[in-house]
Tab-separated table of N, CA and C in Angstrom:
chain	number	residue	atom	x	y	z
A	1	MET	N	71.712	-14.303	-28.693
A	1	MET	CA	72.050	-13.271	-29.643
A	1	MET	C	73.363	-12.638	-29.193
A	2	THR	N	74.355	-12.642	-30.013
A	2	THR	CA	75.616	-12.020	-29.635
A	2	THR	C	75.691	-10.641	-30.231
A	3	GLN	N	76.462	-9.824	-29.596
A	3	GLN	CA	76.596	-8.458	-30.053
A	3	GLN	C	77.726	-8.408	-31.063
A	4	THR	N	77.466	-7.892	-32.247
A	4	THR	CA	78.467	-7.854	-33.294
A	4	THR	C	79.122	-6.490	-33.418
A	5	SER	N	78.604	-5.506	-32.742
A	5	SER	CA	79.133	-4.150	-32.850
A	5	SER	C	78.923	-3.408	-31.547
A	6	ASP	N	79.844	-2.504	-31.251
A	6	ASP	CA	79.713	-1.695	-30.037
A	6	ASP	C	78.517	-0.754	-30.107
A	7	THR	N	77.977	-0.531	-31.316
A	7	THR	CA	76.890	0.428	-31.448
A	7	THR	C	75.521	-0.225	-31.358
A	8	VAL	N	75.451	-1.548	-31.282
A	8	VAL	CA	74.173	-2.236	-31.193
A	8	VAL	C	73.749	-2.328	-29.729
A	9	THR	N	72.474	-2.043	-29.475
A	9	THR	CA	71.920	-2.139	-28.126
A	9	THR	C	70.768	-3.121	-28.157
A	10	TRP	N	70.801	-4.115	-27.274
A	10	TRP	CA	69.715	-5.080	-27.174
A	10	TRP	C	68.612	-4.468	-26.327
A	11	LEU	N	67.372	-4.511	-26.831
A	11	LEU	CA	66.213	-4.004	-26.098
A	11	LEU	C	65.061	-4.986	-26.221
A	12	THR	N	64.301	-5.098	-25.170
A	12	THR	CA	63.049	-5.834	-25.271
A	12	THR	C	62.073	-4.952	-26.047
A	13	GLN	N	60.993	-5.542	-26.525
A	13	GLN	CA	59.985	-4.756	-27.230
A	13	GLN	C	59.411	-3.688	-26.297
A	14	GLU	N	59.209	-4.046	-25.029
A	14	GLU	CA	58.669	-3.104	-24.045
A	14	GLU	C	59.595	-1.901	-23.858
A	15	ALA	N	60.902	-2.162	-23.719
A	15	ALA	CA	61.865	-1.072	-23.545
A	15	ALA	C	61.924	-0.211	-24.802
A	16	HIS	N	61.896	-0.842	-25.985
A	16	HIS	CA	61.906	-0.102	-27.239
A	16	HIS	C	60.689	0.818	-27.331
A	17	ASP	N	59.509	0.270	-27.000
A	17	ASP	CA	58.281	1.063	-27.075
A	17	ASP	C	58.311	2.237	-26.108
A	18	GLN	N	58.859	2.020	-24.914
A	18	GLN	CA	58.959	3.085	-23.914
A	18	GLN	C	59.887	4.197	-24.406
A	19	LEU	N	61.032	3.833	-24.969
A	19	LEU	CA	61.970	4.831	-25.471
A	19	LEU	C	61.406	5.554	-26.687
A	20	LYS	N	60.689	4.835	-27.533
A	20	LYS	CA	60.069	5.452	-28.712
A	20	LYS	C	59.000	6.454	-28.278
A	21	ALA	N	58.228	6.112	-27.246
A	21	ALA	CA	57.205	7.040	-26.739
A	21	ALA	C	57.870	8.300	-26.175
A	22	GLU	N	58.984	8.120	-25.460
A	22	GLU	CA	59.706	9.288	-24.934
A	22	GLU	C	60.210	10.164	-26.081
A	23	LEU	N	60.776	9.544	-27.115
A	23	LEU	CA	61.270	10.294	-28.270
A	23	LEU	C	60.125	11.036	-28.961
A	24	ASP	N	59.002	10.364	-29.154
A	24	ASP	CA	57.852	11.012	-29.793
A	24	ASP	C	57.380	12.217	-28.989
A	25	HIS	N	57.351	12.082	-27.652
A	25	HIS	CA	56.933	13.196	-26.802
A	25	HIS	C	57.921	14.361	-26.908
A	26	LEU	N	59.215	14.049	-26.808
A	26	LEU	CA	60.227	15.111	-26.863
A	26	LEU	C	60.276	15.781	-28.228
A	27	SER	N	60.038	15.011	-29.280
A	27	SER	CA	60.091	15.564	-30.643
A	27	SER	C	58.832	16.336	-31.008
A	28	GLY	N	57.747	16.104	-30.293
A	28	GLY	CA	56.482	16.760	-30.617
A	28	GLY	C	56.049	17.742	-29.562
A	29	PRO	N	55.175	17.306	-28.638
A	29	PRO	CA	54.604	18.227	-27.648
A	29	PRO	C	55.647	18.957	-26.801
A	30	ALA	N	56.684	18.281	-26.374
A	30	ALA	CA	57.689	18.935	-25.518
A	30	ALA	C	58.454	20.010	-26.297
A	31	ARG	N	58.725	19.742	-27.567
A	31	ARG	CA	59.442	20.712	-28.403
A	31	ARG	C	58.585	21.968	-28.604
A	32	ILE	N	57.295	21.780	-28.788
A	32	ILE	CA	56.382	22.914	-28.956
A	32	ILE	C	56.303	23.720	-27.657
A	33	ASP	N	56.213	23.030	-26.516
A	33	ASP	CA	56.141	23.710	-25.215
A	33	ASP	C	57.378	24.558	-24.957
A	34	ILE	N	58.559	24.014	-25.240
A	34	ILE	CA	59.794	24.771	-24.962
A	34	ILE	C	59.912	25.959	-25.910
A	35	ALA	N	59.462	25.802	-27.142
A	35	ALA	CA	59.479	26.933	-28.087
A	35	ALA	C	58.572	28.058	-27.574
A	36	LYS	N	57.417	27.693	-27.003
A	36	LYS	CA	56.509	28.703	-26.437
A	36	LYS	C	57.150	29.394	-25.237
A	37	LYS	N	57.842	28.636	-24.385
A	37	LYS	CA	58.520	29.231	-23.225
A	37	LYS	C	59.587	30.223	-23.671
A	38	ILE	N	60.348	29.843	-24.692
A	38	ILE	CA	61.411	30.722	-25.190
A	38	ILE	C	60.798	31.989	-25.778
A	39	GLU	N	59.740	31.841	-26.545
A	39	GLU	CA	59.082	33.005	-27.151
A	39	GLU	C	58.517	33.929	-26.079
A	40	ALA	N	57.882	33.357	-25.053
A	40	ALA	CA	57.321	34.178	-23.970
A	40	ALA	C	58.434	34.918	-23.228
A	41	ALA	N	59.531	34.241	-22.984
A	41	ALA	CA	60.653	34.880	-22.286
A	41	ALA	C	61.293	35.954	-23.158
A	42	ARG	N	61.351	35.713	-24.458
A	42	ARG	CA	61.939	36.683	-25.401
A	42	ARG	C	61.118	37.981	-25.398
A	43	GLU	N	59.816	37.853	-25.226
A	43	GLU	CA	58.942	39.029	-25.233
A	43	GLU	C	59.104	39.880	-23.977
A	44	GLU	N	59.769	39.321	-22.955
A	44	GLU	CA	59.975	40.071	-21.715
A	44	GLU	C	61.047	41.136	-21.839
A	45	GLY	N	61.798	41.127	-22.932
A	45	GLY	CA	62.772	42.190	-23.126
A	45	GLY	C	64.200	41.712	-23.196
A	46	ASP	N	65.116	42.495	-22.617
A	46	ASP	CA	66.565	42.299	-22.690
A	46	ASP	C	66.955	40.845	-22.409
A	47	LEU	N	67.498	40.175	-23.430
A	47	LEU	CA	67.832	38.761	-23.303
A	47	LEU	C	69.078	38.519	-22.458
A	48	LYS	N	69.965	39.510	-22.344
A	48	LYS	CA	71.195	39.335	-21.566
A	48	LYS	C	70.905	39.090	-20.090
A	49	GLU	N	69.871	39.709	-19.577
A	49	GLU	CA	69.558	39.603	-18.161
A	49	GLU	C	68.238	38.872	-17.907
A	50	ASN	N	67.793	38.111	-18.873
A	50	ASN	CA	66.521	37.426	-18.784
A	50	ASN	C	66.747	35.975	-18.345
A	51	ALA	N	66.608	35.710	-17.055
A	51	ALA	CA	66.864	34.378	-16.500
A	51	ALA	C	65.901	33.340	-17.069
A	52	GLY	N	64.649	33.720	-17.274
A	52	GLY	CA	63.667	32.791	-17.829
A	52	GLY	C	64.038	32.336	-19.232
A	53	TYR	N	64.563	33.275	-20.031
A	53	TYR	CA	64.983	32.949	-21.394
A	53	TYR	C	66.160	31.979	-21.362
A	54	HIS	N	67.157	32.279	-20.531
A	54	HIS	CA	68.351	31.429	-20.455
A	54	HIS	C	68.018	30.040	-19.911
A	55	ALA	N	67.110	29.975	-18.952
A	55	ALA	CA	66.696	28.680	-18.407
A	55	ALA	C	65.960	27.869	-19.481
A	56	ALA	N	65.110	28.512	-20.237
A	56	ALA	CA	64.376	27.824	-21.300
A	56	ALA	C	65.317	27.348	-22.399
A	57	LYS	N	66.301	28.156	-22.746
A	57	LYS	CA	67.274	27.755	-23.769
A	57	LYS	C	68.116	26.570	-23.277
A	58	GLU	N	68.470	26.578	-21.992
A	58	GLU	CA	69.234	25.462	-21.431
A	58	GLU	C	68.392	24.186	-21.445
A	59	GLU	N	67.119	24.316	-21.070
A	59	GLU	CA	66.202	23.176	-21.090
A	59	GLU	C	66.066	22.642	-22.517
A	60	GLN	N	65.991	23.553	-23.491
A	60	GLN	CA	65.888	23.154	-24.885
A	60	GLN	C	67.144	22.387	-25.322
A	61	GLY	N	68.301	22.851	-24.912
A	61	GLY	CA	69.553	22.177	-25.262
A	61	GLY	C	69.610	20.763	-24.709
A	62	LYS	N	69.190	20.606	-23.451
A	62	LYS	CA	69.181	19.280	-22.826
A	62	LYS	C	68.184	18.360	-23.533
A	63	MET	N	67.027	18.909	-23.874
A	63	MET	CA	66.001	18.124	-24.537
A	63	MET	C	66.475	17.675	-25.921
A	64	GLU	N	67.103	18.575	-26.660
A	64	GLU	CA	67.586	18.228	-28.002
A	64	GLU	C	68.705	17.192	-27.931
A	65	ALA	N	69.541	17.266	-26.898
A	65	ALA	CA	70.591	16.252	-26.719
A	65	ALA	C	69.957	14.889	-26.457
A	66	ARG	N	68.897	14.861	-25.660
A	66	ARG	CA	68.206	13.606	-25.370
A	66	ARG	C	67.536	13.061	-26.633
A	67	VAL	N	66.975	13.944	-27.453
A	67	VAL	CA	66.367	13.525	-28.718
A	67	VAL	C	67.429	12.865	-29.595
A	68	ARG	N	68.616	13.478	-29.706
A	68	ARG	CA	69.693	12.891	-30.513
A	68	ARG	C	70.116	11.535	-29.951
A	69	GLN	N	70.240	11.455	-28.619
A	69	GLN	CA	70.642	10.212	-27.965
A	69	GLN	C	69.625	9.104	-28.243
A	70	LEU	N	68.343	9.403	-28.052
A	70	LEU	CA	67.294	8.406	-28.281
A	70	LEU	C	67.219	7.996	-29.746
A	71	THR	N	67.361	8.961	-30.648
A	71	THR	CA	67.316	8.663	-32.079
A	71	THR	C	68.417	7.684	-32.450
A	72	GLN	N	69.635	7.952	-31.998
A	72	GLN	CA	70.757	7.063	-32.304
A	72	GLN	C	70.535	5.685	-31.671
A	73	LEU	N	70.113	5.676	-30.431
A	73	LEU	CA	69.892	4.416	-29.732
A	73	LEU	C	68.862	3.555	-30.459
A	74	LEU	N	67.742	4.152	-30.842
A	74	LEU	CA	66.677	3.396	-31.495
A	74	LEU	C	67.059	2.961	-32.906
A	75	GLN	N	67.906	3.737	-33.582
A	75	GLN	CA	68.347	3.349	-34.918
A	75	GLN	C	69.255	2.125	-34.876
A	76	THR	N	69.990	1.949	-33.789
A	76	THR	CA	70.960	0.854	-33.702
A	76	THR	C	70.499	-0.277	-32.787
A	77	ALA	N	69.278	-0.193	-32.290
A	77	ALA	CA	68.790	-1.196	-31.337
A	77	ALA	C	68.388	-2.487	-32.041
A	78	GLN	N	68.638	-3.582	-31.352
A	78	GLN	CA	68.106	-4.879	-31.773
A	78	GLN	C	66.964	-5.190	-30.826
A	79	VAL	N	65.798	-5.402	-31.391
A	79	VAL	CA	64.619	-5.665	-30.581
A	79	VAL	C	64.247	-7.130	-30.738
A	80	GLY	N	63.944	-7.734	-29.627
A	80	GLY	CA	63.516	-9.119	-29.734
A	80	GLY	C	63.554	-9.820	-28.404
A	81	ALA	N	63.512	-11.119	-28.501
A	81	ALA	CA	63.507	-11.954	-27.312
A	81	ALA	C	64.874	-11.915	-26.641
A	82	ALA	N	64.887	-12.341	-25.411
A	82	ALA	CA	66.136	-12.418	-24.661
A	82	ALA	C	67.092	-13.361	-25.375
A	83	PRO	N	68.391	-13.178	-25.154
A	83	PRO	CA	69.362	-14.055	-25.798
A	83	PRO	C	69.180	-15.504	-25.325
A	84	ALA	N	69.697	-16.416	-26.117
A	84	ALA	CA	69.594	-17.840	-25.778
A	84	ALA	C	70.388	-18.143	-24.514
A	85	ASP	N	69.924	-19.127	-23.773
A	85	ASP	CA	70.575	-19.541	-22.530
A	85	ASP	C	71.705	-20.521	-22.855
A	86	THR	N	72.817	-19.974	-23.357
A	86	THR	CA	73.940	-20.805	-23.795
A	86	THR	C	75.110	-20.782	-22.821
A	87	GLY	N	75.018	-19.949	-21.787
A	87	GLY	CA	76.133	-19.821	-20.857
A	87	GLY	C	77.201	-18.870	-21.339
A	88	VAL	N	76.953	-18.218	-22.476
A	88	VAL	CA	77.881	-17.230	-23.015
A	88	VAL	C	77.315	-15.843	-22.708
A	89	VAL	N	78.151	-14.967	-22.157
A	89	VAL	CA	77.706	-13.630	-21.769
A	89	VAL	C	77.372	-12.801	-23.009
A	90	ALA	N	76.151	-12.250	-23.012
A	90	ALA	CA	75.677	-11.412	-24.110
A	90	ALA	C	74.765	-10.338	-23.526
A	91	PRO	N	74.541	-9.239	-24.263
A	91	PRO	CA	73.596	-8.232	-23.791
A	91	PRO	C	72.235	-8.866	-23.534
A	92	GLY	N	71.582	-8.409	-22.462
A	92	GLY	CA	70.286	-8.939	-22.094
A	92	GLY	C	70.371	-10.088	-21.108
A	93	MET	N	71.575	-10.341	-20.593
A	93	MET	CA	71.753	-11.441	-19.648
A	93	MET	C	72.095	-10.916	-18.265
A	94	VAL	N	71.676	-11.677	-17.266
A	94	VAL	CA	72.097	-11.412	-15.901
A	94	VAL	C	73.375	-12.225	-15.706
A	95	VAL	N	74.440	-11.514	-15.385
A	95	VAL	CA	75.760	-12.119	-15.252
A	95	VAL	C	76.143	-12.106	-13.779
A	96	THR	N	76.629	-13.223	-13.290
A	96	THR	CA	77.144	-13.300	-11.926
A	96	THR	C	78.644	-13.536	-12.022
A	97	ILE	N	79.396	-12.677	-11.332
A	97	ILE	CA	80.859	-12.796	-11.343
A	97	ILE	C	81.376	-12.904	-9.918
A	98	ALA	N	82.565	-13.465	-9.814
A	98	ALA	CA	83.279	-13.503	-8.540
A	98	ALA	C	84.538	-12.672	-8.720
A	99	PHE	N	84.820	-11.814	-7.745
A	99	PHE	CA	86.022	-10.981	-7.807
A	99	PHE	C	87.226	-11.768	-7.329
A	100	ASP	N	88.322	-11.680	-8.073
A	100	ASP	CA	89.583	-12.340	-7.724
A	100	ASP	C	89.384	-13.812	-7.380
A	101	GLY	N	88.439	-14.474	-8.034
A	101	GLY	CA	88.221	-15.898	-7.815
A	101	GLY	C	87.584	-16.247	-6.482
A	102	ASP	N	87.209	-15.231	-5.694
A	102	ASP	CA	86.617	-15.462	-4.372
A	102	ASP	C	85.106	-15.622	-4.544
A	103	GLU	N	84.610	-16.840	-4.480
A	103	GLU	CA	83.194	-17.090	-4.750
A	103	GLU	C	82.275	-16.575	-3.656
A	104	ASP	N	82.834	-15.980	-2.596
A	104	ASP	CA	82.022	-15.315	-1.574
A	104	ASP	C	81.833	-13.833	-1.905
A	105	ASP	N	82.704	-13.287	-2.761
A	105	ASP	CA	82.656	-11.875	-3.157
A	105	ASP	C	82.113	-11.820	-4.579
A	106	THR	N	80.780	-11.817	-4.704
A	106	THR	CA	80.162	-11.890	-6.023
A	106	THR	C	79.306	-10.657	-6.320
A	107	LEU	N	78.997	-10.513	-7.581
A	107	LEU	CA	78.125	-9.441	-8.059
A	107	LEU	C	77.286	-10.007	-9.190
A	108	ALA	N	75.982	-9.790	-9.128
A	108	ALA	CA	75.085	-10.140	-10.234
A	108	ALA	C	74.589	-8.834	-10.836
A	109	PHE	N	74.625	-8.742	-12.151
A	109	PHE	CA	74.198	-7.515	-12.823
A	109	PHE	C	73.606	-7.854	-14.179
A	110	LEU	N	72.803	-6.934	-14.692
A	110	LEU	CA	72.220	-7.044	-16.019
A	110	LEU	C	73.176	-6.385	-16.998
A	111	LEU	N	73.573	-7.106	-18.025
A	111	LEU	CA	74.422	-6.543	-19.073
A	111	LEU	C	73.496	-5.982	-20.144
A	112	ALA	N	73.336	-4.674	-20.150
A	112	ALA	CA	72.396	-4.033	-21.068
A	112	ALA	C	72.691	-2.540	-21.132
A	113	SER	N	72.068	-1.883	-22.071
A	113	SER	CA	72.172	-0.438	-22.170
A	113	SER	C	71.657	0.205	-20.892
A	114	ARG	N	72.228	1.333	-20.519
A	114	ARG	CA	71.754	2.063	-19.344
A	114	ARG	C	70.293	2.470	-19.521
A	115	GLU	N	69.848	2.559	-20.769
A	115	GLU	CA	68.452	2.898	-21.043
A	115	GLU	C	67.518	1.809	-20.535
A	116	PHE	N	68.056	0.611	-20.368
A	116	PHE	CA	67.252	-0.519	-19.937
A	116	PHE	C	67.401	-0.763	-18.440
A	117	ALA	N	68.093	0.155	-17.756
A	117	ALA	CA	68.324	0.001	-16.319
A	117	ALA	C	66.997	-0.203	-15.600
A	118	THR	N	67.031	-1.073	-14.623
A	118	THR	CA	65.843	-1.408	-13.865
A	118	THR	C	66.169	-1.295	-12.387
A	119	SER	N	65.173	-1.087	-11.575
A	119	SER	CA	65.419	-0.906	-10.148
A	119	SER	C	65.670	-2.223	-9.439
A	120	ASP	N	65.346	-3.353	-10.094
A	120	ASP	CA	65.498	-4.623	-9.387
A	120	ASP	C	66.881	-5.255	-9.518
A	121	ILE	N	67.736	-4.737	-10.398
A	121	ILE	CA	69.093	-5.262	-10.533
A	121	ILE	C	69.997	-4.178	-11.113
A	122	GLU	N	71.240	-4.157	-10.659
A	122	GLU	CA	72.219	-3.200	-11.170
A	122	GLU	C	72.468	-3.484	-12.648
A	123	THR	N	72.677	-2.444	-13.439
A	123	THR	CA	72.874	-2.592	-14.877
A	123	THR	C	74.238	-2.055	-15.281
A	124	TYR	N	74.955	-2.837	-16.067
A	124	TYR	CA	76.233	-2.415	-16.633
A	124	TYR	C	76.111	-2.460	-18.149
A	125	SER	N	76.613	-1.438	-18.801
A	125	SER	CA	76.614	-1.371	-20.249
A	125	SER	C	77.664	-2.328	-20.815
A	126	PRO	N	77.402	-2.902	-21.995
A	126	PRO	CA	78.428	-3.729	-22.632
A	126	PRO	C	79.688	-2.925	-22.985
A	127	GLN	N	79.561	-1.594	-23.024
A	127	GLN	CA	80.713	-0.753	-23.319
A	127	GLN	C	81.490	-0.350	-22.064
A	128	SER	N	80.951	-0.637	-20.878
A	128	SER	CA	81.653	-0.314	-19.631
A	128	SER	C	82.872	-1.228	-19.512
A	129	PRO	N	83.856	-0.847	-18.711
A	129	PRO	CA	85.029	-1.716	-18.568
A	129	PRO	C	84.671	-3.150	-18.141
A	130	LEU	N	83.797	-3.291	-17.133
A	130	LEU	CA	83.401	-4.626	-16.688
A	130	LEU	C	82.582	-5.331	-17.762
A	131	GLY	N	81.626	-4.635	-18.345
A	131	GLY	CA	80.792	-5.237	-19.386
A	131	GLY	C	81.599	-5.721	-20.572
A	132	ALA	N	82.533	-4.884	-21.038
A	132	ALA	CA	83.379	-5.262	-22.177
A	132	ALA	C	84.271	-6.453	-21.830
A	133	ALA	N	84.725	-6.523	-20.576
A	133	ALA	CA	85.615	-7.616	-20.164
A	133	ALA	C	84.905	-8.961	-20.175
A	134	VAL	N	83.638	-8.993	-19.788
A	134	VAL	CA	82.929	-10.277	-19.694
A	134	VAL	C	82.134	-10.620	-20.951
A	135	LEU	N	81.891	-9.664	-21.829
A	135	LEU	CA	81.116	-9.896	-23.045
A	135	LEU	C	81.756	-11.014	-23.867
A	136	GLY	N	80.965	-12.025	-24.191
A	136	GLY	CA	81.459	-13.141	-24.996
A	136	GLY	C	82.137	-14.250	-24.196
A	137	LYS	N	82.348	-14.023	-22.906
A	137	LYS	CA	82.968	-15.045	-22.055
A	137	LYS	C	81.952	-16.124	-21.729
A	138	LYS	N	82.456	-17.315	-21.428
A	138	LYS	CA	81.606	-18.436	-21.033
A	138	LYS	C	81.662	-18.597	-19.528
A	139	VAL	N	80.654	-19.259	-18.970
A	139	VAL	CA	80.653	-19.571	-17.549
A	139	VAL	C	81.935	-20.339	-17.245
A	140	GLY	N	82.645	-19.887	-16.207
A	140	GLY	CA	83.912	-20.495	-15.832
A	140	GLY	C	85.125	-19.737	-16.336
A	141	ASP	N	84.927	-18.845	-17.329
A	141	ASP	CA	86.041	-18.063	-17.870
A	141	ASP	C	86.456	-16.960	-16.914
A	142	ASP	N	87.727	-16.612	-16.978
A	142	ASP	CA	88.268	-15.476	-16.234
A	142	ASP	C	88.340	-14.270	-17.161
A	143	ALA	N	88.233	-13.083	-16.569
A	143	ALA	CA	88.344	-11.834	-17.323
A	143	ALA	C	89.017	-10.809	-16.439
A	144	GLU	N	89.567	-9.795	-17.053
A	144	GLU	CA	90.143	-8.699	-16.279
A	144	GLU	C	89.807	-7.383	-16.965
A	145	TYR	N	89.753	-6.346	-16.139
A	145	TYR	CA	89.452	-5.016	-16.655
A	145	TYR	C	90.130	-3.991	-15.768
A	146	GLN	N	90.271	-2.788	-16.299
A	146	GLN	CA	90.965	-1.739	-15.564
A	146	GLN	C	89.974	-0.927	-14.742
A	147	LEU	N	90.320	-0.724	-13.467
A	147	LEU	CA	89.521	0.092	-12.554
A	147	LEU	C	89.842	1.565	-12.771
A	148	PRO	N	88.982	2.465	-12.320
A	148	PRO	CA	89.248	3.898	-12.474
A	148	PRO	C	90.578	4.347	-11.850
A	149	ASN	N	91.025	3.634	-10.817
A	149	ASN	CA	92.287	4.028	-10.168
A	149	ASN	C	93.514	3.479	-10.893
A	150	GLY	N	93.291	2.801	-12.025
A	150	GLY	CA	94.396	2.285	-12.821
A	150	GLY	C	94.773	0.844	-12.503
A	151	ARG	N	94.281	0.306	-11.416
A	151	ARG	CA	94.560	-1.082	-11.060
A	151	ARG	C	93.733	-2.019	-11.935
A	152	THR	N	94.137	-3.261	-11.986
A	152	THR	CA	93.424	-4.260	-12.774
A	152	THR	C	92.620	-5.157	-11.844
A	153	ALA	N	91.360	-5.382	-12.194
A	153	ALA	CA	90.499	-6.276	-11.428
A	153	ALA	C	90.362	-7.581	-12.197
A	154	HIS	N	90.364	-8.677	-11.476
A	154	HIS	CA	90.211	-10.004	-12.062
A	154	HIS	C	88.880	-10.573	-11.597
A	155	VAL	N	88.098	-11.094	-12.528
A	155	VAL	CA	86.806	-11.681	-12.195
A	155	VAL	C	86.657	-13.025	-12.892
A	156	LYS	N	85.773	-13.836	-12.345
A	156	LYS	CA	85.430	-15.121	-12.950
A	156	LYS	C	83.928	-15.131	-13.200
A	157	VAL	N	83.512	-15.536	-14.384
A	157	VAL	CA	82.096	-15.610	-14.716
A	157	VAL	C	81.525	-16.874	-14.077
A	158	LEU	N	80.571	-16.684	-13.162
A	158	LEU	CA	79.940	-17.810	-12.470
A	158	LEU	C	78.644	-18.242	-13.146
A	159	ALA	N	77.906	-17.286	-13.731
A	159	ALA	CA	76.632	-17.593	-14.364
A	159	ALA	C	76.308	-16.520	-15.385
A	160	ALA	N	75.538	-16.907	-16.388
A	160	ALA	CA	75.036	-15.975	-17.421
A	160	ALA	C	73.690	-16.521	-17.857
A	161	LYS	N	72.633	-15.846	-17.422
A	161	LYS	CA	71.256	-16.295	-17.720
A	161	LYS	C	70.475	-15.146	-18.348
A	162	PRO	N	69.587	-15.449	-19.289
A	162	PRO	CA	68.753	-14.390	-19.870
A	162	PRO	C	67.945	-13.677	-18.780
A	163	TYR	N	67.852	-12.358	-18.902
A	163	TYR	CA	67.103	-11.545	-17.944
A	163	TYR	C	65.617	-11.835	-18.058
A	164	GLN	N	64.983	-11.988	-16.922
A	164	GLN	CA	63.527	-12.151	-16.862
A	164	GLN	C	62.997	-11.050	-15.956
A	165	ALA	N	62.188	-10.155	-16.499
A	165	ALA	CA	61.632	-9.067	-15.696
A	165	ALA	C	60.817	-9.626	-14.535
A	166	ALA	N	60.936	-8.965	-13.384
A	166	ALA	CA	60.239	-9.430	-12.187
A	166	ALA	C	58.769	-9.140	-12.271
């Protein structure tokens, strides 16, 4: 499966279900809990000097931002099986690269949304400089991307295999 837009995120059904459950919790029970905290803090009096009120409002702001983030992510997600094993870099693949053509200096990473990050392998977003540079490349292709310090890094795609959860 190739990515046709920067706004599409590849997710497994399991990852989609996990994010949907988080969204449902934040949109329902968590939203009710924070509203109760704000109301209780408001009843304590002067809002200018009420630390509990300000903390609850800040928590509410963070929660609402996460709700917006999850809503957008789930609206644009593609759910399904891992991409085909064609040797072409696509979201949902474990990509192995060599830096500056040095096959001893390699990095293997999962090309996927940060929402799909896993503890067993480093994850790079397709929108990250490295992810965007290798997206659509074939095994054996060279790519380059700009580092935060302004220098250009050169990499070679050594492998691109569909991710298999451990």
